[in-house]
C-alpha cells in the first residue's frame, strides 16, 4: 500500500512514494513538467518518468498506489484533460488526482486546515485556504497580466534598468555587468547605427531570443546587487516586496485564522523578502501566526494523498514525512 | 522623372509618387508592412502593392523612378537584406533605398537639417538628428525591453489595472468596462475555481491569446478614462508623459538646436501628451524651437528622395508636397 506524491515544476518534477505512516521510501526527479512552460507531452513524460523511478527506488509498482496527488500549476485548466489522457495511456490510474500547486505547497508547511500561502518563483500568487481548499486566489496571472513581485517581475526590471543605464537614460547600476554576463553579451563602448550604444543593440538581440518568462533567471542578480548597496536594485527589491504584500493583503480575511506558508525561490531563498512579507502578514492579521517557508509541494501532495486514503495525518506522521523526505532527496 | 516615397507601418503601408517640384501625383495604401510585426514576405508584398498602385494612379511605372525612399522601422537590420531581395525580385531597383522611419518622420515635419524627433505609437523612441542623419537614439527597444510611454506601455498598464480592480487588488477604475469590451469578455460576478473571479479567468484567457504588442490597442481607453477624471487612468497617462520626457531628455544636446517633430498616435492624437512632451522639450533646451506634429513619414521620405536626386527642396516645394499629399490621400 503506497501513496504517490508528485510535485510538477517549471524547472523539475519530483515524485515520492510514501507509506501510510509517512515514511518516504522512494524519491526521484525528472525534467520540467509545467504544461504552460513546456508542452503537455513533455509534462506527462516528466511525471511518468519521476513516478516510475520513485516507484522503482521504493521497490513498488503503479498497482500498489492506493492514492496519489500531483501538484501542478493551473490544475483543472485546459491542460488537465490532455495531461490526464497522456498519463492514463502510461498506466497512471484515476486514484492519482491533480491538485493546484499552491495547495500542495500550503500543505507542505502545516497541518492546519485553514491559513494562507504565498508563492513567488517565476510567477507569484497568494491564496486563502479553508479546510484545505483554495478559497480565494489573488494574482498567479502570468508574466504579461500579473505575477507582480515574482522572479519574472524582478528580472524584467533588472534587464530594463541595465539597458537604461547603458543608454544613459537611467541611473548607473551595478546590475549592468551581471546582466550582460547572463545574456552572454560582450560590452562594446562604441555607438552603432542611429547613434545607439552597440552594447544596447546586442542586449536587445539577446533578450528577444529568450522566452519572456526566462527573464526570471535575472532575479538573483538583483538581490546580489541590492546586498552590495545598489540603489536601483534596492528599489526593485523594495517594489517586489510591496507588490507581494499587496497580493497577500487581497486574500487575508479576518474570518480565517492560520499560518502563512511561503513558497518559491524569491521568498524561500531571500530572508529579506520573507521578513518583509511575514511582517506585512502580521500587520494585516494583527495576530502572531507562524510564517513557514517550504521547499516545494511534495510533502503537501503526500499529506493530501494520505488524508484522501483515510490516514489521520498527525504531527508525528507529518514530521516523519519531512524527515524521511529530507534524508532521501 | 518620378520620385517614390514609401512609409511602411505596423498598421498600413503608404506610397506616393512625387514630381521634382514636390507635387504628389499618385498615392496608394496597402496592408501592414513592418517586418518585425508581420513576415518579411508580407512586408515586401505590401510595399510592392502600394508602390504599384501609386505608380498606376500617377500614370507612371517603376522605370520612371529616379530615386525612392522607403521609411521602415529597424532599416538596416537583419530584415533589410531579405526584404531587399524580395523587392528586387519584384523589380524594385536599387535607386530605392531604405531609411529608418524616425528619420522620415522627422523630415515630414521640417526642412531644418538638425533637430529632434520623438515617436510614440505602438512603440516609442527619441532621436537627435544632425544633418538629416540619426545621431543619437534612445529607446525603440520593443515592448519587452523598452518602448516606455508607448501605446503598448499604456495599454499594458490599462489591462493590468483592470484586472487588479476586478480582483480587489487595486483601486476601482472606469477602465474595467472598456477593457472587458475590447477583449470581448462578458463580466460574471461569481467566483470560479480557486476562488478567483470568473471575469478575471476570462480576461486571462483572452489576453494570452493576443500577441503582446496588441495591448497597444488599449491605449485610447486610458485617455478616454483620464478625460473622465479616472485617477488610475490619469496616473498611467502621467507616467507615460514622464517616460517619454525621460527618453527625449536622453538625446537632447545643447550642441544641437532645432525643432522637435512629434510622431505616432500617442503624441499626435493626444494634445495633453504633445503639450507635456513639448513643455519638457522647452525646459530641456531653454529655447523656443517649434514643436511639429506629423501624421507619418511619407512626406519626409519624399523630401529625402528629392534631396538625393539633386533637387534643392525649398519651403515652397515642401509646402506644395504637403498640400498635394493632403489633397490626394
mmCIF file of C-alpha atoms in Angstrom, chain A:
data_model
loop_
_atom_site.group_PDB
_atom_site.id
_atom_site.type_symbol
_atom_site.label_atom_id
_atom_site.label_comp_id
_atom_site.label_asym_id
_atom_site.label_seq_id
_atom_site.Cartn_x
_atom_site.Cartn_y
_atom_site.Cartn_z
ATOM 1 C CA UNK A 1 0.000 0.000 0.000
ATOM 2 C CA UNK A 2 1.823 3.050 -1.348
ATOM 3 C CA UNK A 3 0.991 6.722 -1.521
ATOM 4 C CA UNK A 4 2.300 8.678 -4.509
ATOM 5 C CA UNK A 5 3.170 12.377 -4.302
ATOM 6 C CA UNK A 6 4.283 14.341 -7.347
ATOM 7 C CA UNK A 7 5.343 17.983 -7.480
ATOM 8 C CA UNK A 8 5.441 19.359 -11.000
ATOM 9 C CA UNK A 9 7.517 22.463 -11.545
ATOM 10 C CA UNK A 10 8.788 24.701 -14.302
ATOM 11 C CA UNK A 11 12.371 23.600 -13.557
ATOM 12 C CA UNK A 12 11.984 19.974 -12.436
ATOM 13 C CA UNK A 13 9.378 17.387 -11.487
ATOM 14 C CA UNK A 14 9.736 15.372 -8.269
ATOM 15 C CA UNK A 15 7.966 12.198 -7.175
ATOM 16 C CA UNK A 16 7.922 10.469 -3.797
ATOM 17 C CA UNK A 17 6.493 7.139 -2.631
ATOM 18 C CA UNK A 18 5.264 7.220 0.963
ATOM 19 C CA UNK A 19 3.935 4.558 3.345
ATOM 20 C CA UNK A 20 0.792 5.173 5.445
ATOM 21 C CA UNK A 21 2.905 6.121 8.484
ATOM 22 C CA UNK A 22 4.505 8.943 6.481
ATOM 23 C CA UNK A 23 7.820 7.277 5.702
ATOM 24 C CA UNK A 24 9.202 8.229 2.315
ATOM 25 C CA UNK A 25 10.589 5.043 0.734
ATOM 26 C CA UNK A 26 11.316 6.235 -2.801
ATOM 27 C CA UNK A 27 12.141 9.537 -4.458
ATOM 28 C CA UNK A 28 13.096 10.673 -7.945
ATOM 29 C CA UNK A 29 13.443 13.795 -10.068
ATOM 30 C CA UNK A 30 12.757 14.333 -13.759
ATOM 31 C CA UNK A 31 12.681 17.274 -16.185
ATOM 32 C CA UNK A 32 10.370 20.247 -16.018
ATOM 33 C CA UNK A 33 6.717 19.438 -16.346
ATOM 34 C CA UNK A 34 4.714 22.626 -16.213
ATOM 35 C CA UNK A 35 2.445 22.313 -19.257
ATOM 36 C CA UNK A 36 2.223 26.103 -19.577
ATOM 37 C CA UNK A 37 6.012 26.500 -19.938
ATOM 38 C CA UNK A 38 6.662 23.209 -21.745
ATOM 39 C CA UNK A 39 4.313 21.006 -23.795
ATOM 40 C CA UNK A 40 1.635 18.717 -22.344
ATOM 41 C CA UNK A 41 3.536 15.720 -23.758
ATOM 42 C CA UNK A 42 6.751 16.843 -22.024
ATOM 43 C CA UNK A 43 4.815 17.380 -18.799
ATOM 44 C CA UNK A 44 3.249 13.926 -18.960
ATOM 45 C CA UNK A 45 6.634 12.356 -19.790
ATOM 46 C CA UNK A 46 8.278 14.083 -16.816
ATOM 47 C CA UNK A 47 5.508 12.983 -14.444
ATOM 48 C CA UNK A 48 5.633 9.386 -15.721
ATOM 49 C CA UNK A 49 9.431 9.252 -15.524
ATOM 50 C CA UNK A 50 9.645 10.680 -11.999
ATOM 51 C CA UNK A 51 6.813 8.393 -10.849
ATOM 52 C CA UNK A 52 8.364 5.302 -12.404
ATOM 53 C CA UNK A 53 11.793 5.994 -10.918
ATOM 54 C CA UNK A 54 10.419 6.771 -7.452
ATOM 55 C CA UNK A 55 8.392 3.540 -7.504
ATOM 56 C CA UNK A 56 11.450 1.566 -8.649
ATOM 57 C CA UNK A 57 13.527 3.128 -5.867
ATOM 58 C CA UNK A 58 10.789 2.096 -3.419
ATOM 59 C CA UNK A 59 10.590 -1.451 -4.844
ATOM 60 C CA UNK A 60 6.941 -0.789 -5.654
ATOM 61 C CA UNK A 61 4.837 -0.513 -8.782
ATOM 62 C CA UNK A 62 1.893 1.540 -10.018
ATOM 63 C CA UNK A 63 -0.582 -1.148 -8.954
ATOM 64 C CA UNK A 64 0.467 -0.654 -5.309
ATOM 65 C CA UNK A 65 -0.535 3.021 -5.363
ATOM 66 C CA UNK A 66 -3.783 3.462 -3.412
ATOM 67 C CA UNK A 67 -3.822 7.228 -3.634
ATOM 68 C CA UNK A 68 -1.742 9.881 -5.287
ATOM 69 C CA UNK A 69 -1.673 13.623 -5.696
ATOM 70 C CA UNK A 70 0.051 15.508 -8.486
ATOM 71 C CA UNK A 71 0.585 19.134 -7.558
ATOM 72 C CA UNK A 72 0.721 21.269 -10.688
ATOM 73 C CA UNK A 73 0.166 24.895 -11.694
ATOM 74 C CA UNK A 74 -3.237 25.590 -13.153
ATOM 75 C CA UNK A 75 -4.640 22.129 -12.288
ATOM 76 C CA UNK A 76 -8.079 21.704 -13.759
ATOM 77 C CA UNK A 77 -7.343 24.079 -16.604
ATOM 78 C CA UNK A 78 -7.488 23.005 -20.243
ATOM 79 C CA UNK A 79 -4.135 21.233 -19.964
ATOM 80 C CA UNK A 80 -5.630 18.961 -17.273
ATOM 81 C CA UNK A 81 -7.697 16.834 -19.653
ATOM 82 C CA UNK A 82 -4.929 16.226 -22.197
ATOM 83 C CA UNK A 83 -2.457 15.583 -19.398
ATOM 84 C CA UNK A 84 -4.821 13.103 -17.774
ATOM 85 C CA UNK A 85 -5.245 11.115 -21.004
ATOM 86 C CA UNK A 86 -1.476 11.110 -21.572
ATOM 87 C CA UNK A 87 -0.999 9.789 -18.024
ATOM 88 C CA UNK A 88 -3.801 7.223 -18.387
ATOM 89 C CA UNK A 89 -2.080 5.919 -21.539
ATOM 90 C CA UNK A 90 1.024 5.382 -19.385
ATOM 91 C CA UNK A 91 -0.999 3.430 -16.831
ATOM 92 C CA UNK A 92 -1.353 6.139 -14.190
ATOM 93 C CA UNK A 93 -4.861 5.412 -12.991
ATOM 94 C CA UNK A 94 -7.513 7.717 -11.607
ATOM 95 C CA UNK A 95 -6.649 7.146 -7.970
ATOM 96 C CA UNK A 96 -4.000 9.733 -8.793
ATOM 97 C CA UNK A 97 -5.603 13.181 -8.764
ATOM 98 C CA UNK A 98 -4.410 16.665 -9.650
ATOM 99 C CA UNK A 99 -4.284 19.487 -7.144
ATOM 100 C CA UNK A 100 -3.183 23.029 -7.725
ATOM 101 C CA UNK A 101 0.441 23.559 -6.652
ATOM 102 C CA UNK A 102 -0.384 26.394 -4.242
ATOM 103 C CA UNK A 103 -2.487 23.947 -2.200
ATOM 104 C CA UNK A 104 0.215 21.248 -2.102
ATOM 105 C CA UNK A 105 2.735 23.964 -1.173
ATOM 106 C CA UNK A 106 0.457 25.074 1.662
ATOM 107 C CA UNK A 107 0.070 21.504 2.938
ATOM 108 C CA UNK A 108 3.858 21.059 2.891
ATOM 109 C CA UNK A 109 4.112 23.731 5.574
ATOM 110 C CA UNK A 110 1.334 22.986 8.013
ATOM 111 C CA UNK A 111 -1.326 20.554 9.183
ATOM 112 C CA UNK A 112 -3.657 23.466 9.971
ATOM 113 C CA UNK A 113 -6.660 23.109 7.622
ATOM 114 C CA UNK A 114 -7.077 26.917 7.413
ATOM 115 C CA UNK A 115 -4.431 29.506 6.587
ATOM 116 C CA UNK A 116 -2.634 31.264 3.769
ATOM 117 C CA UNK A 117 0.041 30.560 1.203
ATOM 118 C CA UNK A 118 2.051 32.928 -0.946
ATOM 119 C CA UNK A 119 4.333 31.615 -3.667
ATOM 120 C CA UNK A 120 6.853 33.733 -5.581
ATOM 121 C CA UNK A 121 9.079 31.871 -8.011
ATOM 122 C CA UNK A 122 8.930 32.584 -11.737
ATOM 123 C CA UNK A 123 5.355 33.679 -11.083
ATOM 124 C CA UNK A 124 3.539 34.866 -7.947
ATOM 125 C CA UNK A 125 0.196 34.154 -6.275
ATOM 126 C CA UNK A 126 -1.405 34.283 -2.828
ATOM 127 C CA UNK A 127 -4.233 32.011 -1.698
ATOM 128 C CA UNK A 128 -6.558 31.792 1.299
ATOM 129 C CA UNK A 129 -7.014 28.172 2.346
ATOM 130 C CA UNK A 130 -10.141 26.964 4.127
ATOM 131 C CA UNK A 131 -10.419 23.296 5.068
ATOM 132 C CA UNK A 132 -7.518 22.527 2.703
ATOM 133 C CA UNK A 133 -9.358 24.045 -0.257
ATOM 134 C CA UNK A 134 -8.382 27.165 -2.193
ATOM 135 C CA UNK A 135 -10.995 29.659 -1.051
ATOM 136 C CA UNK A 136 -9.606 32.870 -2.585
ATOM 137 C CA UNK A 137 -6.762 33.416 -5.038
ATOM 138 C CA UNK A 138 -5.013 36.650 -5.966
ATOM 139 C CA UNK A 139 -2.646 37.001 -8.921
ATOM 140 C CA UNK A 140 -0.998 33.940 -10.482
ATOM 141 C CA UNK A 141 -1.988 35.622 -13.742
ATOM 142 C CA UNK A 142 1.271 35.053 -15.641
ATOM 143 C CA UNK A 143 4.036 37.423 -16.680
ATOM 144 C CA UNK A 144 2.011 39.613 -19.041
ATOM 145 C CA UNK A 145 -1.055 40.180 -16.888
ATOM 146 C CA UNK A 146 0.197 39.694 -13.339
ATOM 147 C CA UNK A 147 2.917 37.862 -11.375
ATOM 148 C CA UNK A 148 3.623 41.141 -9.586
ATOM 149 C CA UNK A 149 6.704 40.852 -7.373
ATOM 150 C CA UNK A 150 7.688 37.500 -8.928
ATOM 151 C CA UNK A 151 11.048 36.386 -10.286
ATOM 152 C CA UNK A 152 9.909 37.478 -13.745
ATOM 153 C CA UNK A 153 8.810 40.872 -12.406
ATOM 154 C CA UNK A 154 12.187 41.382 -10.716
ATOM 155 C CA UNK A 155 14.326 40.041 -13.579
ATOM 156 C CA UNK A 156 12.389 42.029 -16.183
ATOM 157 C CA UNK A 157 13.083 45.249 -14.260
ATOM 158 C CA UNK A 158 16.749 44.303 -13.881
ATOM 159 C CA UNK A 159 17.251 43.990 -17.629
ATOM 160 C CA UNK A 160 15.350 47.217 -18.339
ATOM 161 C CA UNK A 161 17.353 49.071 -15.670
ATOM 162 C CA UNK A 162 20.609 47.783 -17.172
ATOM 163 C CA UNK A 163 19.591 48.972 -20.637
ATOM 164 C CA UNK A 164 18.556 52.368 -19.269
ATOM 165 C CA UNK A 165 21.947 52.699 -17.571
ATOM 166 C CA UNK A 166 23.802 51.601 -20.723
ATOM 167 C CA UNK A 167 21.929 54.171 -22.798
ATOM 168 C CA UNK A 168 22.285 56.984 -20.211
ATOM 169 C CA UNK A 169 18.514 57.053 -19.843
ATOM 170 C CA UNK A 170 18.625 55.963 -16.206
ATOM 171 C CA UNK A 171 20.979 55.926 -13.237
ATOM 172 C CA UNK A 172 24.169 53.873 -13.235
ATOM 173 C CA UNK A 173 23.765 50.481 -11.560
ATOM 174 C CA UNK A 174 25.995 47.502 -10.770
ATOM 175 C CA UNK A 175 23.260 45.404 -12.436
ATOM 176 C CA UNK A 176 24.820 46.146 -15.840
ATOM 177 C CA UNK A 177 27.762 43.718 -15.683
ATOM 178 C CA UNK A 178 25.890 40.650 -14.387
ATOM 179 C CA UNK A 179 23.011 41.275 -16.823
ATOM 180 C CA UNK A 180 25.447 41.372 -19.761
ATOM 181 C CA UNK A 181 27.198 38.280 -18.458
ATOM 182 C CA UNK A 182 23.987 36.278 -18.087
ATOM 183 C CA UNK A 183 22.871 37.363 -21.572
ATOM 184 C CA UNK A 184 26.279 36.431 -22.991
ATOM 185 C CA UNK A 185 26.751 39.965 -24.350
ATOM 186 C CA UNK A 186 30.244 41.453 -24.686
ATOM 187 C CA UNK A 187 30.227 45.158 -23.876
ATOM 188 C CA UNK A 188 31.312 47.449 -26.716
ATOM 189 C CA UNK A 189 31.893 51.121 -25.833
ATOM 190 C CA UNK A 190 31.258 52.477 -29.367
ATOM 191 C CA UNK A 191 27.953 53.656 -30.731
ATOM 192 C CA UNK A 192 26.439 51.854 -33.710
ATOM 193 C CA UNK A 193 23.798 52.707 -36.266
ATOM 194 C CA UNK A 194 21.401 55.515 -35.342
ATOM 195 C CA UNK A 195 23.792 56.510 -32.572
ATOM 196 C CA UNK A 196 22.734 53.798 -30.173
ATOM 197 C CA UNK A 197 25.357 52.082 -27.976
ATOM 198 C CA UNK A 198 26.341 48.818 -29.663
ATOM 199 C CA UNK A 199 26.012 47.069 -26.302
ATOM 200 C CA UNK A 200 22.329 48.071 -26.192
ATOM 201 C CA UNK A 201 21.759 46.653 -29.693
ATOM 202 C CA UNK A 202 23.354 43.401 -28.532
ATOM 203 C CA UNK A 203 21.240 43.261 -25.374
ATOM 204 C CA UNK A 204 18.139 43.819 -27.487
ATOM 205 C CA UNK A 205 19.023 40.964 -29.829
ATOM 206 C CA UNK A 206 19.793 38.652 -26.885
ATOM 207 C CA UNK A 207 16.642 39.476 -24.896
ATOM 208 C CA UNK A 208 14.247 38.872 -27.817
ATOM 209 C CA UNK A 209 15.787 35.432 -28.335
ATOM 210 C CA UNK A 210 14.504 34.472 -24.850
ATOM 211 C CA UNK A 211 11.013 33.415 -23.909
ATOM 212 C CA UNK A 212 9.770 36.280 -21.690
ATOM 213 C CA UNK A 213 9.480 34.037 -18.578
ATOM 214 C CA UNK A 214 13.198 33.305 -18.831
ATOM 215 C CA UNK A 215 13.805 36.839 -17.541
ATOM 216 C CA UNK A 216 13.027 35.344 -14.106
ATOM 217 C CA UNK A 217 16.571 33.957 -14.218
ATOM 218 C CA UNK A 218 17.843 37.532 -13.742
ATOM 219 C CA UNK A 219 16.210 37.890 -10.312
ATOM 220 C CA UNK A 220 19.167 36.564 -8.244
ATOM 221 C CA UNK A 221 21.358 39.305 -9.758
ATOM 222 C CA UNK A 222 19.066 41.923 -8.262
ATOM 223 C CA UNK A 223 19.299 40.525 -4.733
ATOM 224 C CA UNK A 224 23.095 40.364 -5.001
ATOM 225 C CA UNK A 225 23.266 43.958 -6.226
ATOM 226 C CA UNK A 226 20.888 45.147 -3.502
ATOM 227 C CA UNK A 227 23.070 43.437 -0.887
ATOM 228 C CA UNK A 228 26.004 45.459 -2.274
ATOM 229 C CA UNK A 229 24.027 48.653 -1.683
ATOM 230 C CA UNK A 230 22.972 49.365 -5.285
ATOM 231 C CA UNK A 231 20.099 51.869 -5.141
ATOM 232 C CA UNK A 232 18.481 50.713 -8.406
ATOM 233 C CA UNK A 233 18.461 47.067 -7.299
ATOM 234 C CA UNK A 234 17.251 48.031 -3.860
ATOM 235 C CA UNK A 235 14.284 49.887 -5.340
ATOM 236 C CA UNK A 236 13.368 46.793 -7.404
ATOM 237 C CA UNK A 237 13.530 44.509 -4.345
ATOM 238 C CA UNK A 238 11.509 47.016 -2.348
ATOM 239 C CA UNK A 239 8.914 47.214 -5.136
ATOM 240 C CA UNK A 240 8.651 43.433 -5.304
ATOM 241 C CA UNK A 241 8.045 43.165 -1.558
ATOM 242 C CA UNK A 242 5.353 45.841 -1.812
ATOM 243 C CA UNK A 243 3.675 44.000 -4.706
ATOM 244 C CA UNK A 244 3.730 40.638 -2.916
ATOM 245 C CA UNK A 245 2.296 42.243 0.230
ATOM 246 C CA UNK A 246 -0.497 43.783 -1.862
ATOM 247 C CA UNK A 247 -1.259 40.373 -3.373
ATOM 248 C CA UNK A 248 -1.305 38.763 0.079
ATOM 249 C CA UNK A 249 -3.475 41.505 1.589
ATOM 250 C CA UNK A 250 -6.118 40.801 -1.044
ATOM 251 C CA UNK A 251 -6.730 37.256 0.248
ATOM 252 C CA UNK A 252 -6.296 37.849 4.005
ATOM 253 C CA UNK A 253 -9.648 37.731 5.781
ATOM 254 C CA UNK A 254 -10.346 38.341 9.468
ATOM 255 C CA UNK A 255 -12.629 35.272 9.332
ATOM 256 C CA UNK A 256 -9.780 32.891 8.569
ATOM 257 C CA UNK A 257 -7.013 32.423 11.120
ATOM 258 C CA UNK A 258 -3.990 30.277 10.405
ATOM 259 C CA UNK A 259 -0.346 30.211 9.433
ATOM 260 C CA UNK A 260 1.241 31.720 6.331
ATOM 261 C CA UNK A 261 3.233 29.290 4.186
ATOM 262 C CA UNK A 262 5.915 30.786 1.924
ATOM 263 C CA UNK A 263 6.950 29.058 -1.288
ATOM 264 C CA UNK A 264 9.100 29.784 -4.337
ATOM 265 C CA UNK A 265 12.720 30.875 -4.557
ATOM 266 C CA UNK A 266 12.002 34.592 -4.197
ATOM 267 C CA UNK A 267 10.555 34.004 -0.730
ATOM 268 C CA UNK A 268 12.431 30.929 0.484
ATOM 269 C CA UNK A 269 15.967 31.868 -0.656
ATOM 270 C CA UNK A 270 15.717 35.547 0.258
ATOM 271 C CA UNK A 271 15.346 36.211 4.006
ATOM 272 C CA UNK A 272 14.751 39.945 3.399
ATOM 273 C CA UNK A 273 11.720 39.146 1.245
ATOM 274 C CA UNK A 274 10.386 36.538 3.666
ATOM 275 C CA UNK A 275 10.790 39.022 6.526
ATOM 276 C CA UNK A 276 9.015 41.799 4.650
ATOM 277 C CA UNK A 277 6.090 39.601 3.599
ATOM 278 C CA UNK A 278 5.912 37.972 7.052
ATOM 279 C CA UNK A 279 5.818 41.382 8.750
ATOM 280 C CA UNK A 280 3.102 42.544 6.412
ATOM 281 C CA UNK A 281 1.116 39.341 7.194
ATOM 282 C CA UNK A 282 1.323 40.097 10.933
ATOM 283 C CA UNK A 283 0.261 43.709 10.281
ATOM 284 C CA UNK A 284 -2.700 42.533 8.196
ATOM 285 C CA UNK A 285 -3.929 39.917 10.661
ATOM 286 C CA UNK A 286 -2.874 41.575 13.918
ATOM 287 C CA UNK A 287 -2.003 38.041 15.048
ATOM 288 C CA UNK A 288 1.203 36.151 15.633
ATOM 289 C CA UNK A 289 0.528 33.079 13.486
ATOM 290 C CA UNK A 290 3.560 31.115 12.248
ATOM 291 C CA UNK A 291 5.233 32.022 8.936
ATOM 292 C CA UNK A 292 6.619 28.805 7.426
ATOM 293 C CA UNK A 293 8.904 28.635 4.379
ATOM 294 C CA UNK A 294 8.755 25.366 2.397
ATOM 295 C CA UNK A 295 10.966 23.999 -0.383
ATOM 296 C CA UNK A 296 8.133 22.740 -2.589
ATOM 297 C CA UNK A 297 4.789 20.968 -2.630
ATOM 298 C CA UNK A 298 5.861 17.339 -2.485
ATOM 299 C CA UNK A 299 5.286 16.831 1.246
ATOM 300 C CA UNK A 300 1.926 18.572 0.871
ATOM 301 C CA UNK A 301 0.943 16.320 -2.037
ATOM 302 C CA UNK A 302 1.742 13.340 0.217
ATOM 303 C CA UNK A 303 -0.296 14.827 3.089
ATOM 304 C CA UNK A 304 -3.359 15.290 0.865
ATOM 305 C CA UNK A 305 -2.988 11.791 -0.630
ATOM 306 C CA UNK A 306 -2.640 10.268 2.868
ATOM 307 C CA UNK A 307 -5.755 12.108 4.100
ATOM 308 C CA UNK A 308 -7.726 11.050 0.982
ATOM 309 C CA UNK A 309 -6.771 7.421 1.607
ATOM 310 C CA UNK A 310 -8.147 7.660 5.133
ATOM 311 C CA UNK A 311 -4.934 8.160 7.120
ATOM 312 C CA UNK A 312 -5.236 10.572 10.041
ATOM 313 C CA UNK A 313 -2.102 12.606 9.453
ATOM 314 C CA UNK A 314 -0.937 13.668 12.908
ATOM 315 C CA UNK A 315 2.132 15.681 13.905
ATOM 316 C CA UNK A 316 4.436 12.628 14.292
ATOM 317 C CA UNK A 317 3.426 11.431 10.782
ATOM 318 C CA UNK A 318 3.966 14.926 9.346
ATOM 319 C CA UNK A 319 7.391 15.165 10.986
ATOM 320 C CA UNK A 320 8.333 11.653 9.830
ATOM 321 C CA UNK A 321 7.334 12.586 6.293
ATOM 322 C CA UNK A 322 9.551 15.683 6.317
ATOM 323 C CA UNK A 323 12.451 13.861 7.989
ATOM 324 C CA UNK A 324 12.455 10.867 5.644
ATOM 325 C CA UNK A 325 11.924 13.071 2.564
ATOM 326 C CA UNK A 326 14.894 15.240 3.585
ATOM 327 C CA UNK A 327 17.143 12.187 4.086
ATOM 328 C CA UNK A 328 16.232 10.603 0.725
ATOM 329 C CA UNK A 329 16.304 13.607 -1.640
#
